[in-house]
PDB file of N, CA, C and O in Angstrom:
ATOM      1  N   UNK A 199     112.350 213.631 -97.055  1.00 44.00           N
ATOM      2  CA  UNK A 199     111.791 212.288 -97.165  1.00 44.00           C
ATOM      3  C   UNK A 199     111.463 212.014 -98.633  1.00 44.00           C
ATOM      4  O   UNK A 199     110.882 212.874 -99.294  1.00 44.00           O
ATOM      5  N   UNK A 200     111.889 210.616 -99.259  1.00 44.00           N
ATOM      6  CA  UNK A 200     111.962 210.785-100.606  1.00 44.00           C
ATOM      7  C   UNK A 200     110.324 210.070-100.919  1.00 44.00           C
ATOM      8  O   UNK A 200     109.777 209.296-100.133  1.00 44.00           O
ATOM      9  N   UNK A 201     109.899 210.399-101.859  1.00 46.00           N
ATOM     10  CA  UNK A 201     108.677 209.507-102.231  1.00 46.00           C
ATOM     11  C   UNK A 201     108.532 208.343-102.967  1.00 46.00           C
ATOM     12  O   UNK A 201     109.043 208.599-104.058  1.00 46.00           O
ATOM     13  N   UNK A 202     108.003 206.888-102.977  1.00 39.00           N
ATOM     14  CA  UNK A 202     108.090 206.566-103.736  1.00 39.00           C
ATOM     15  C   UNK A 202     106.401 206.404-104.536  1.00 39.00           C
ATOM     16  O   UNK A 202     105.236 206.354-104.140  1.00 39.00           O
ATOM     17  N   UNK A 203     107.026 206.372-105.676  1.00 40.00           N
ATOM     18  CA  UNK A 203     105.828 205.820-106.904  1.00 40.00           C
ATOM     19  C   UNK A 203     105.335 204.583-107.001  1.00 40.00           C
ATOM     20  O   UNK A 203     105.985 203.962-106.161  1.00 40.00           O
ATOM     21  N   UNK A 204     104.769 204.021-107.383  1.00 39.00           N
ATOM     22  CA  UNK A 204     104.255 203.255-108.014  1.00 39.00           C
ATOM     23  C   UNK A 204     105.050 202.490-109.292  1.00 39.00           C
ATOM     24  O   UNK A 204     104.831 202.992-110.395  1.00 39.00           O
ATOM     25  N   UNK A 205     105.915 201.372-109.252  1.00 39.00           N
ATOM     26  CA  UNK A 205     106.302 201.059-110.771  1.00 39.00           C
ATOM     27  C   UNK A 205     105.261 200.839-111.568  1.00 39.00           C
ATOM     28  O   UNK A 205     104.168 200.432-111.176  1.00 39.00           O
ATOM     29  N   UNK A 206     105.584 201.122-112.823  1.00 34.00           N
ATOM     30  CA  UNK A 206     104.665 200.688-113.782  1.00 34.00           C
ATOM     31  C   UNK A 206     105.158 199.649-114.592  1.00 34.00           C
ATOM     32  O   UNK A 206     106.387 199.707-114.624  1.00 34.00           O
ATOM     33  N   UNK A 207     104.709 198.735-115.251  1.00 36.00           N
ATOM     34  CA  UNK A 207     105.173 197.677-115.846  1.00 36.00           C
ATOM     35  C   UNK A 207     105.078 198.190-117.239  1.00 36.00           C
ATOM     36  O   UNK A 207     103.994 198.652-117.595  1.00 36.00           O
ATOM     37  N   UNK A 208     106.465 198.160-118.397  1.00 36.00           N
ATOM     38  CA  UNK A 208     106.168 198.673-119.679  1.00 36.00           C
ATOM     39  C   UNK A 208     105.789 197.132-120.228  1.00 36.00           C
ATOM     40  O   UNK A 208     105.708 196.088-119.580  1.00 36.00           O
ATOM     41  N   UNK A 209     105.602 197.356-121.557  1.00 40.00           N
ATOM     42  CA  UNK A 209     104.815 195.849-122.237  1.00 40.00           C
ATOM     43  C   UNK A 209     105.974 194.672-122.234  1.00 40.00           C
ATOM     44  O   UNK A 209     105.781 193.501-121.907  1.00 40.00           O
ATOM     45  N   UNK A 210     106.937 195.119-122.574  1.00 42.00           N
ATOM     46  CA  UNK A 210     108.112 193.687-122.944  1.00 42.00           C
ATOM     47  C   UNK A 210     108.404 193.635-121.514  1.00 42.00           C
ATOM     48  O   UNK A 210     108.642 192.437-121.365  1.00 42.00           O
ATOM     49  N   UNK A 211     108.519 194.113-120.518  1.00 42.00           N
ATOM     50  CA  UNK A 211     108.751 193.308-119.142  1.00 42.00           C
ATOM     51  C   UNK A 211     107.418 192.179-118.837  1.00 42.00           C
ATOM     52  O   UNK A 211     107.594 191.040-118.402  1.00 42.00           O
ATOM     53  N   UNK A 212     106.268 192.693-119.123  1.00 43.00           N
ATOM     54  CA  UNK A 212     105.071 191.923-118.940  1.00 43.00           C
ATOM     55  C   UNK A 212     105.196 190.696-120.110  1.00 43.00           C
ATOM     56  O   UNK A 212     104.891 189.539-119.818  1.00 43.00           O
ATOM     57  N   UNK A 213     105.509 190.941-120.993  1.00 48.00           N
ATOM     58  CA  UNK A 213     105.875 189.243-121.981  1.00 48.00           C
ATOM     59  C   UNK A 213     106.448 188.689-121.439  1.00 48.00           C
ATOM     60  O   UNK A 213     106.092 187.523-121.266  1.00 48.00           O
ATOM     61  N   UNK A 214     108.052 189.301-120.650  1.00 53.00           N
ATOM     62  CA  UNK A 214     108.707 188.482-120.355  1.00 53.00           C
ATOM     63  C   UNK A 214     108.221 187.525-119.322  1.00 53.00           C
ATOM     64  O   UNK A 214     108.564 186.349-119.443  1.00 53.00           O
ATOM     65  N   UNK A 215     107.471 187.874-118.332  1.00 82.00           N
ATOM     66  CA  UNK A 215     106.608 187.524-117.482  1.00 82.00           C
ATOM     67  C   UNK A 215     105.408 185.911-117.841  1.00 82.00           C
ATOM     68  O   UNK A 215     105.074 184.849-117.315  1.00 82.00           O
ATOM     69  N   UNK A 216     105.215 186.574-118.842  1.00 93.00           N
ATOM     70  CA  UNK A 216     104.355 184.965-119.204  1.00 93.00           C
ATOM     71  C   UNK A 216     104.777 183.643-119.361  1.00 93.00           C
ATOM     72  O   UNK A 216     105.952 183.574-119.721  1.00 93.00           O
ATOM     73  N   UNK A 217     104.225 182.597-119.216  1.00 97.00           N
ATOM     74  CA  UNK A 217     104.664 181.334-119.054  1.00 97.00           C
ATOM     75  C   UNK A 217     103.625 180.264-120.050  1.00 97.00           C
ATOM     76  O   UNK A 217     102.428 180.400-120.305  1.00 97.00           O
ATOM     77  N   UNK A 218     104.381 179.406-120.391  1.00 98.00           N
ATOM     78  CA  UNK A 218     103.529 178.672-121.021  1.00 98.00           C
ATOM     79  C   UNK A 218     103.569 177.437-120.473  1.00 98.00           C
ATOM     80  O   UNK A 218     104.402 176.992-119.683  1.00 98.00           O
ATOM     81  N   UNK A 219     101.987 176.556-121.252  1.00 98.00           N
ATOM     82  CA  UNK A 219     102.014 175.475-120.331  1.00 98.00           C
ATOM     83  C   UNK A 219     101.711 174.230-121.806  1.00 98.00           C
ATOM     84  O   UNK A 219     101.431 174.642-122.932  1.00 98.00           O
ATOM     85  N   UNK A 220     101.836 172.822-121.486  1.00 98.00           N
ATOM     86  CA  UNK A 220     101.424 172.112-122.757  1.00 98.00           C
ATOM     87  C   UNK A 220     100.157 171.124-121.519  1.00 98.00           C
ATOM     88  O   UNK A 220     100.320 170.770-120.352  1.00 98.00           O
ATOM     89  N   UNK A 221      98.648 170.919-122.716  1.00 98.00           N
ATOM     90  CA  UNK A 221      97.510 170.441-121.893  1.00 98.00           C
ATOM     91  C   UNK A 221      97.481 169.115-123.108  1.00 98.00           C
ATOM     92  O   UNK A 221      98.100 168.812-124.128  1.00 98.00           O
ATOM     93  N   UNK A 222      96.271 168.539-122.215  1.00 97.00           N
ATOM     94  CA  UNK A 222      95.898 167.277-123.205  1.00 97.00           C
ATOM     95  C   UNK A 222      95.163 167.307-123.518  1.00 97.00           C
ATOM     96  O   UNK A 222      94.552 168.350-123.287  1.00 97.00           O
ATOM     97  N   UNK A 223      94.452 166.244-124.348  1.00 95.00           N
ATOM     98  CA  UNK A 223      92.885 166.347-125.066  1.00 95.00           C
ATOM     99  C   UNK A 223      91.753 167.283-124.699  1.00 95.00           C
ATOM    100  O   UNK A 223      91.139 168.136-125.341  1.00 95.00           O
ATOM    101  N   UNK A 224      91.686 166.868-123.525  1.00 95.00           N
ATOM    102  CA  UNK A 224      91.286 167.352-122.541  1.00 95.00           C
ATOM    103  C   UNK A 224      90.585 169.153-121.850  1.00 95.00           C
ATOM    104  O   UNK A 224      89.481 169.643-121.616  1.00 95.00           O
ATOM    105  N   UNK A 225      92.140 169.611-121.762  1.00 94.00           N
ATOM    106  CA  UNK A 225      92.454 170.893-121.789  1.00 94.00           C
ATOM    107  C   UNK A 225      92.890 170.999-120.068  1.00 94.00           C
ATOM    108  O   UNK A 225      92.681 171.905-119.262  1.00 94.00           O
ATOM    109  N   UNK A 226      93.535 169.750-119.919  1.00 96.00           N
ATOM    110  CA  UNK A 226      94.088 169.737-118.498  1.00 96.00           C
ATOM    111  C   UNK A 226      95.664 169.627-118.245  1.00 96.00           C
ATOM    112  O   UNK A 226      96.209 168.810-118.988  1.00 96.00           O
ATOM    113  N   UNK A 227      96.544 170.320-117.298  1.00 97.00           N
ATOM    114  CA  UNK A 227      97.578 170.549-117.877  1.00 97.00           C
ATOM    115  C   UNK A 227      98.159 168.847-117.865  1.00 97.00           C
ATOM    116  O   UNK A 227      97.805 167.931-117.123  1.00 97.00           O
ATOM    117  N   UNK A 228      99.275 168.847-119.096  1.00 97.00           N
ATOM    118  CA  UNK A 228      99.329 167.167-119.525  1.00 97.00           C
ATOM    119  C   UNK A 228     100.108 166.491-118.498  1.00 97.00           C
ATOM    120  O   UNK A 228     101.014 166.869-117.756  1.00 97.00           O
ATOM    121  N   UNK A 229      99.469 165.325-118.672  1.00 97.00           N
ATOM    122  CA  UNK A 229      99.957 164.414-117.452  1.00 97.00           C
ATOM    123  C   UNK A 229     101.345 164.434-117.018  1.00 97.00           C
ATOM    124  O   UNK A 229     101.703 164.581-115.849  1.00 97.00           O
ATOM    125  N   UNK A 230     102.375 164.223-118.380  1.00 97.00           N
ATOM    126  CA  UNK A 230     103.796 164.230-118.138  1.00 97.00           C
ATOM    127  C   UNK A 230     104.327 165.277-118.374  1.00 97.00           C
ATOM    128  O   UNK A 230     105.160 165.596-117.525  1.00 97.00           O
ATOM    129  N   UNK A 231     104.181 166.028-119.266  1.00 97.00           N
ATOM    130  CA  UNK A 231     104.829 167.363-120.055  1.00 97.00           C
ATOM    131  C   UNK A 231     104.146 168.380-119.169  1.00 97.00           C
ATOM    132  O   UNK A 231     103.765 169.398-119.747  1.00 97.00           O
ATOM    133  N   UNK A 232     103.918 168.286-117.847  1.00 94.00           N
ATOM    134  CA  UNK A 232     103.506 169.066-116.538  1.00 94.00           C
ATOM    135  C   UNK A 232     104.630 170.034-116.342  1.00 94.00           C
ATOM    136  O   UNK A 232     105.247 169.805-115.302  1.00 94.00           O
ATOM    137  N   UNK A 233     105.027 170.937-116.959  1.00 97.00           N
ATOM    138  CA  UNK A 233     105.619 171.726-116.920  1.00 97.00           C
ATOM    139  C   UNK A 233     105.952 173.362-117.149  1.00 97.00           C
ATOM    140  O   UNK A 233     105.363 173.725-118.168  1.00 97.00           O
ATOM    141  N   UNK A 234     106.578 174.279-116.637  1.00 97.00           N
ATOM    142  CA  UNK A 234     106.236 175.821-117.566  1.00 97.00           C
ATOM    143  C   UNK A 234     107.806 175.855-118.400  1.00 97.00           C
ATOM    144  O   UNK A 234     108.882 175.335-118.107  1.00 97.00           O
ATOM    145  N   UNK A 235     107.408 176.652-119.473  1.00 98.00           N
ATOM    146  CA  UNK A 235     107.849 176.753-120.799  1.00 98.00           C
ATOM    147  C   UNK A 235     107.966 178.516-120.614  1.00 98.00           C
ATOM    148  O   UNK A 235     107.190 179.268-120.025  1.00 98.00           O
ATOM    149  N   UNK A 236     109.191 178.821-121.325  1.00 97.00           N
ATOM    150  CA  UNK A 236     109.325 180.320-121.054  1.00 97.00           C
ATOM    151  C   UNK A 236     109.217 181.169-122.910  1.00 97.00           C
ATOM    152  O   UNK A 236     109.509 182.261-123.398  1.00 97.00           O
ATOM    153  N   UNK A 237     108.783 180.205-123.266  1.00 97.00           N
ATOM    154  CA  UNK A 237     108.376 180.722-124.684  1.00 97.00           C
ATOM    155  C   UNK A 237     107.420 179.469-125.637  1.00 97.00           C
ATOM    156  O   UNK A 237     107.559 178.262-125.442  1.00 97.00           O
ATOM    157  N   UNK A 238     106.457 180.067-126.671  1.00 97.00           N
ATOM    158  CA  UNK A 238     105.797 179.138-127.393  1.00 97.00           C
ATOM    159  C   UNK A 238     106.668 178.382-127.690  1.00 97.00           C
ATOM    160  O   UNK A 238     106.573 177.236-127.251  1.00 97.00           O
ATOM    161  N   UNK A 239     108.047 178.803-128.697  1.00 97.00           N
ATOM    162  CA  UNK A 239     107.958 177.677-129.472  1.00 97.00           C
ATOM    163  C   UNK A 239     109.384 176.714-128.362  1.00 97.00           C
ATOM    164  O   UNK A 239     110.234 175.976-128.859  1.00 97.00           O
ATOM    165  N   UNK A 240     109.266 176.999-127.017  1.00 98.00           N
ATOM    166  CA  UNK A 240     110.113 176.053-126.258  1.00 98.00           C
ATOM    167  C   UNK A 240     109.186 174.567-125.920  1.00 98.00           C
ATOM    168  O   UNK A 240     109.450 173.367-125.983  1.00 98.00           O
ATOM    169  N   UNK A 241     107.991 175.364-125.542  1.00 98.00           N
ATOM    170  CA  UNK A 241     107.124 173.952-125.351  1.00 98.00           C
ATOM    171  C   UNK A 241     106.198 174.065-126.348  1.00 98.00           C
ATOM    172  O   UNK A 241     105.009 174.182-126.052  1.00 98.00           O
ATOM    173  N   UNK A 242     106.700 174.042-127.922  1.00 97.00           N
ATOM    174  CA  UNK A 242     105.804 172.971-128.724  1.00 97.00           C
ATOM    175  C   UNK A 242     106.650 172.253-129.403  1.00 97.00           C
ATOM    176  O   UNK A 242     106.346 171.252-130.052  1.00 97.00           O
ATOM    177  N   UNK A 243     108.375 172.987-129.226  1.00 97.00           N
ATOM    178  CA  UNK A 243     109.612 172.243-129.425  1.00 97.00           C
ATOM    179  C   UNK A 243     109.575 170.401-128.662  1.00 97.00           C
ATOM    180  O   UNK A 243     109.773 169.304-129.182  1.00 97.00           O
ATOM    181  N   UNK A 244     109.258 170.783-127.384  1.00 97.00           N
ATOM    182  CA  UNK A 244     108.970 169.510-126.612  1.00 97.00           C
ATOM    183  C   UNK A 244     107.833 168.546-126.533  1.00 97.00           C
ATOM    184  O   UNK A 244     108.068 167.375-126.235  1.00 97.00           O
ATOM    185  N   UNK A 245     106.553 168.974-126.791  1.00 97.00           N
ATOM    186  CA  UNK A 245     105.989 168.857-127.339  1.00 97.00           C
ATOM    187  C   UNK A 245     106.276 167.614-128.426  1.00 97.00           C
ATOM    188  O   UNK A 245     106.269 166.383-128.442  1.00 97.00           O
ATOM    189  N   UNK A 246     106.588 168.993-129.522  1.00 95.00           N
ATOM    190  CA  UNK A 246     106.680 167.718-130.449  1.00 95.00           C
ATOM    191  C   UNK A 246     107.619 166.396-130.589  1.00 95.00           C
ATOM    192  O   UNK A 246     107.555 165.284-131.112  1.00 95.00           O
ATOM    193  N   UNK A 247     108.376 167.039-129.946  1.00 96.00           N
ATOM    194  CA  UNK A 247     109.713 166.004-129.208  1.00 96.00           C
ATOM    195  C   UNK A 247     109.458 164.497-128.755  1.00 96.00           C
ATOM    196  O   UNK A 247     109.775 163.448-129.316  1.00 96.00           O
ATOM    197  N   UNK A 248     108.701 164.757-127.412  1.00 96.00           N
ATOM    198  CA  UNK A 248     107.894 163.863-126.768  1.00 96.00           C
ATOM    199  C   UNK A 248     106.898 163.203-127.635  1.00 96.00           C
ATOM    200  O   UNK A 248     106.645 162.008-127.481  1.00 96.00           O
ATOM    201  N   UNK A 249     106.233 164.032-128.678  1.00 95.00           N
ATOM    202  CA  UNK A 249     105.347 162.958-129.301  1.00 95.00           C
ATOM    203  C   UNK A 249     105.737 162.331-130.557  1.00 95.00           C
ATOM    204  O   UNK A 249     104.928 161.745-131.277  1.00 95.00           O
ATOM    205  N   UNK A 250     106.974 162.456-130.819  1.00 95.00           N
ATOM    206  CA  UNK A 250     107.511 161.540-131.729  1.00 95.00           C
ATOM    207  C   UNK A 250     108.287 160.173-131.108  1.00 95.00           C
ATOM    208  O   UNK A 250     108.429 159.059-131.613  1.00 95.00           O
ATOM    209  N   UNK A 251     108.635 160.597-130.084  1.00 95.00           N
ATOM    210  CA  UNK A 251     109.256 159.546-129.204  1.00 95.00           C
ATOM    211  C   UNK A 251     108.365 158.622-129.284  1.00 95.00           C
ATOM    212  O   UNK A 251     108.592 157.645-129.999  1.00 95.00           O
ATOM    213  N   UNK A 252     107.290 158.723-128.644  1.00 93.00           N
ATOM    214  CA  UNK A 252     106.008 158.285-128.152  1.00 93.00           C
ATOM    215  C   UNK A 252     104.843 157.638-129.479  1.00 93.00           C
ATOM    216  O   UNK A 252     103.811 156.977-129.368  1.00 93.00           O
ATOM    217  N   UNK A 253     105.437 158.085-130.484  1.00 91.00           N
ATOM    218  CA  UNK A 253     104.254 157.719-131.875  1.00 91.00           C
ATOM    219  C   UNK A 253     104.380 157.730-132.974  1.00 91.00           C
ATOM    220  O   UNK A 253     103.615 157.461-133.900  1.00 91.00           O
ATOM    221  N   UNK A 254     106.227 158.322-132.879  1.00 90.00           N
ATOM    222  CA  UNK A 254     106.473 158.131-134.305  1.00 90.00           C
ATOM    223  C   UNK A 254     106.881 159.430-135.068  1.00 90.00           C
ATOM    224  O   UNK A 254     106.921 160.421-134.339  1.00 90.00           O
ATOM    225  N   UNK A 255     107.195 159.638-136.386  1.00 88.00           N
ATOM    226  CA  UNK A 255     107.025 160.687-137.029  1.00 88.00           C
ATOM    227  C   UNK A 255     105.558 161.577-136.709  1.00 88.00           C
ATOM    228  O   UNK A 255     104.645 161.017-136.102  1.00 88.00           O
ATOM    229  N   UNK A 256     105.463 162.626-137.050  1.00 83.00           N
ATOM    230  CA  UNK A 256     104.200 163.382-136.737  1.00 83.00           C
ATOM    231  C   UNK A 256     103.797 163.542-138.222  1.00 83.00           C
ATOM    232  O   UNK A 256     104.499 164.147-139.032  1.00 83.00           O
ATOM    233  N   UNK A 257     102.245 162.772-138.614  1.00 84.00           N
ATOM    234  CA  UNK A 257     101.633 162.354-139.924  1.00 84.00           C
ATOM    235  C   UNK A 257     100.411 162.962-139.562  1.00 84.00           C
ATOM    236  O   UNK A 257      99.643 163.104-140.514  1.00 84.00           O
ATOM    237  N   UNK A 258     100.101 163.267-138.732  1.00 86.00           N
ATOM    238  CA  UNK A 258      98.818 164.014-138.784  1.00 86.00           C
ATOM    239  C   UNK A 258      99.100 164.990-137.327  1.00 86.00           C
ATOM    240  O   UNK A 258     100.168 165.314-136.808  1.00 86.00           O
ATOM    241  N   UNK A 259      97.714 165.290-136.933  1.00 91.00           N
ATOM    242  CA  UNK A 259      97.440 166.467-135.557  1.00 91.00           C
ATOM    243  C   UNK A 259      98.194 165.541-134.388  1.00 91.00           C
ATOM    244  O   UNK A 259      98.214 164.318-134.250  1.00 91.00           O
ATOM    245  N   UNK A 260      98.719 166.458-133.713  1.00 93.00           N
ATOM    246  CA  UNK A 260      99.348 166.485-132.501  1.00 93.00           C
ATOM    247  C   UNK A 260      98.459 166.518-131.597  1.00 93.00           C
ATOM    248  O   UNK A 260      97.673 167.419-131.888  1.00 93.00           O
ATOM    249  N   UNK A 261      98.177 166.030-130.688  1.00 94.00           N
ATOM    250  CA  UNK A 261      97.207 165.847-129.364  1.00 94.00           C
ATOM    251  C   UNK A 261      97.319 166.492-128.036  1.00 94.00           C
ATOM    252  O   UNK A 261      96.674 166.270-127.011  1.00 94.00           O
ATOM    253  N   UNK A 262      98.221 167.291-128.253  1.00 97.00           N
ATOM    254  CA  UNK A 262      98.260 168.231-127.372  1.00 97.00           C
ATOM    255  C   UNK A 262      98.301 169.692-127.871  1.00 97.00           C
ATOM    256  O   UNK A 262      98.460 169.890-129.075  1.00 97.00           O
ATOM    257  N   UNK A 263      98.143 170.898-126.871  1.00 97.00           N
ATOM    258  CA  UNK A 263      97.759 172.002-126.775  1.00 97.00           C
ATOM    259  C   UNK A 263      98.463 173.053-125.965  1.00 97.00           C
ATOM    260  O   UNK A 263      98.872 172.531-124.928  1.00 97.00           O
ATOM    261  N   UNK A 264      98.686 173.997-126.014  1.00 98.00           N
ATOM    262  CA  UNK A 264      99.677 174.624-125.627  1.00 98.00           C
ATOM    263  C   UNK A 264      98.817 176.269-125.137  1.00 98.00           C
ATOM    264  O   UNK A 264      98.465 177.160-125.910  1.00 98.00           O
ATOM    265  N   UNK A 265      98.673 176.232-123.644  1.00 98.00           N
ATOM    266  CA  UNK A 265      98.073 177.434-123.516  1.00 98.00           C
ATOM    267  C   UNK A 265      99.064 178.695-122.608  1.00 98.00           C
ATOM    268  O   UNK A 265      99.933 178.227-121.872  1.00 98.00           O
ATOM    269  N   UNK A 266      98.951 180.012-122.654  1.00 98.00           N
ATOM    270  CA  UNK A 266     100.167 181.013-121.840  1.00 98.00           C
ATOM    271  C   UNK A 266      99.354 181.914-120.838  1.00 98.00           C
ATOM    272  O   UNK A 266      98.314 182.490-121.158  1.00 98.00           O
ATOM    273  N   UNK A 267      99.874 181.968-119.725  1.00 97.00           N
ATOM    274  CA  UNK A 267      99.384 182.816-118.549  1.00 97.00           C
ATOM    275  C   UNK A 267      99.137 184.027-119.112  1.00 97.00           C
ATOM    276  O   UNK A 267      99.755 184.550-120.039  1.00 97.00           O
ATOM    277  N   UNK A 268      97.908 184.583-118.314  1.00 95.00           N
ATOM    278  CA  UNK A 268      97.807 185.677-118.219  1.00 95.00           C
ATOM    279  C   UNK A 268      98.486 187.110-117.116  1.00 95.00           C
ATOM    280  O   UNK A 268      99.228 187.005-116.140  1.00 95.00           O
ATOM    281  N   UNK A 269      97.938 188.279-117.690  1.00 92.00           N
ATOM    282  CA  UNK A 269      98.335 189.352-116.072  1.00 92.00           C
ATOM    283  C   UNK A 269      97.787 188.906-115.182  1.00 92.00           C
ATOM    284  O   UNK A 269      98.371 188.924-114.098  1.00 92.00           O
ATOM    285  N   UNK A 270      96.183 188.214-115.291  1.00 92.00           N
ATOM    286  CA  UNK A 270      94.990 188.290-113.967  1.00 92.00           C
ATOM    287  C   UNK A 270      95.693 186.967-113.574  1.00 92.00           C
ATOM    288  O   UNK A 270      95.136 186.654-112.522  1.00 92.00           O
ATOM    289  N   UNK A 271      96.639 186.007-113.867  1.00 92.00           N
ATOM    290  CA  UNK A 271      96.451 184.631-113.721  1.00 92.00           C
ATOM    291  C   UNK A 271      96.089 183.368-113.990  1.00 92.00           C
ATOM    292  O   UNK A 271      96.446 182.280-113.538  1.00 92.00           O
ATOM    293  N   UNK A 272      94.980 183.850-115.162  1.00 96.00           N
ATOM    294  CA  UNK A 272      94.760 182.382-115.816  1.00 96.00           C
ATOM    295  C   UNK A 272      95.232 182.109-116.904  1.00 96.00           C
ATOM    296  O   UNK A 272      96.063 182.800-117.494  1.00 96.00           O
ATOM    297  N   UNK A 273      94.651 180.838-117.381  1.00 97.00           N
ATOM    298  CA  UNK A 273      95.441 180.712-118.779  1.00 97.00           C
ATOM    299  C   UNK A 273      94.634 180.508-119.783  1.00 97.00           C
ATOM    300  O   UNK A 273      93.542 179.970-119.599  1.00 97.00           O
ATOM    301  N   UNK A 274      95.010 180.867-120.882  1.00 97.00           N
ATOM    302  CA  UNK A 274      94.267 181.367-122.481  1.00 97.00           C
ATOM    303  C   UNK A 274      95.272 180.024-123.408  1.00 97.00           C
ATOM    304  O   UNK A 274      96.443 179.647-123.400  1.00 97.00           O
ATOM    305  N   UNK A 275      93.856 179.609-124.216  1.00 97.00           N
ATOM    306  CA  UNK A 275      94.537 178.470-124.988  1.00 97.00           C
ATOM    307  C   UNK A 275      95.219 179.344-126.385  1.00 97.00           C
ATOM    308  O   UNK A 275      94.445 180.133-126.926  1.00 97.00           O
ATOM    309  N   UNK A 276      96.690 179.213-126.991  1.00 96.00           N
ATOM    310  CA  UNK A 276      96.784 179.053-128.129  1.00 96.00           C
ATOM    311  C   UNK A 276      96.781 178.046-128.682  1.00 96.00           C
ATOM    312  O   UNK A 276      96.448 178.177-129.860  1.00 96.00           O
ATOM    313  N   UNK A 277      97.003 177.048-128.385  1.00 96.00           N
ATOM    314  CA  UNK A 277      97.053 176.096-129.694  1.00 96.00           C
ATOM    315  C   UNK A 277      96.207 174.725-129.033  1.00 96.00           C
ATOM    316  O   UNK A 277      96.623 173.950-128.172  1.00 96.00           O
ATOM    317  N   UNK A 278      95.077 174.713-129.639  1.00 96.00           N
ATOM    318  CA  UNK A 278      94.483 173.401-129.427  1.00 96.00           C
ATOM    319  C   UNK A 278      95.112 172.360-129.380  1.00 96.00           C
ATOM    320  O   UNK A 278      96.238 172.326-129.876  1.00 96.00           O
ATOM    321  N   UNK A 279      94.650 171.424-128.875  1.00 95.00           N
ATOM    322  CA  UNK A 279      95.288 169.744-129.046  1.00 95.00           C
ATOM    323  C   UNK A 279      94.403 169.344-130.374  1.00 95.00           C
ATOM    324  O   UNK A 279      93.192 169.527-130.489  1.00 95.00           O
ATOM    325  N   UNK A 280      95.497 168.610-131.595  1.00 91.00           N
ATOM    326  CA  UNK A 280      94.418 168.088-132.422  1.00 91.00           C
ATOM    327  C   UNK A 280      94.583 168.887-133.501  1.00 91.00           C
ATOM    328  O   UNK A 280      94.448 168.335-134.593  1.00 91.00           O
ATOM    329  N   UNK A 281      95.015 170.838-133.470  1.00 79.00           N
ATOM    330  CA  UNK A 281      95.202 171.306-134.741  1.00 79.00           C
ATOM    331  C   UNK A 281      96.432 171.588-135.003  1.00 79.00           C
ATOM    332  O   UNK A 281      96.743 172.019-136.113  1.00 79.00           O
TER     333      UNK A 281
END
């Protein structure tokens, strides 16, 4: 009878794993850009995308925020809305 183990997760399978999200002023995920992102700079690519559409060249802070899942499940802000 064979045994099995336990997998263990090494670190770059667990990155690959994370998801990102873009929030608003707020810190709620954004109304339209309600979406997951499989890397930072995919959704601040869109992001900024969307807010040039929407306002123009980008001349000052961007108003949105960009936060990535955790192991436990929640989510941790990197990038404020605004900086």
């Amino acid at each position: 009878m064979a045994i099995s183990l336990p997998q263990t997760r090494h670190r770059g399978s667990s990155q690959s794993c994370r998801t990102y999200r873009l929030v608003d002023q707020q810190g709620d995920p954004h109304p339209i850009l309600d979406d997951l992102y499989e890397s930072l700079d995919a959704a601040w690519s869109e992001a900024l995308h969307w807010w040039q559409e929407e306002f123009g060249p980008v001349q000052g802070p961007v108003g949105i925020g960009v936060e990535v899942s955790t192991l436990s499940g929640e989510w941790r802000t990197l990038r404020y809305p605004g900086t």
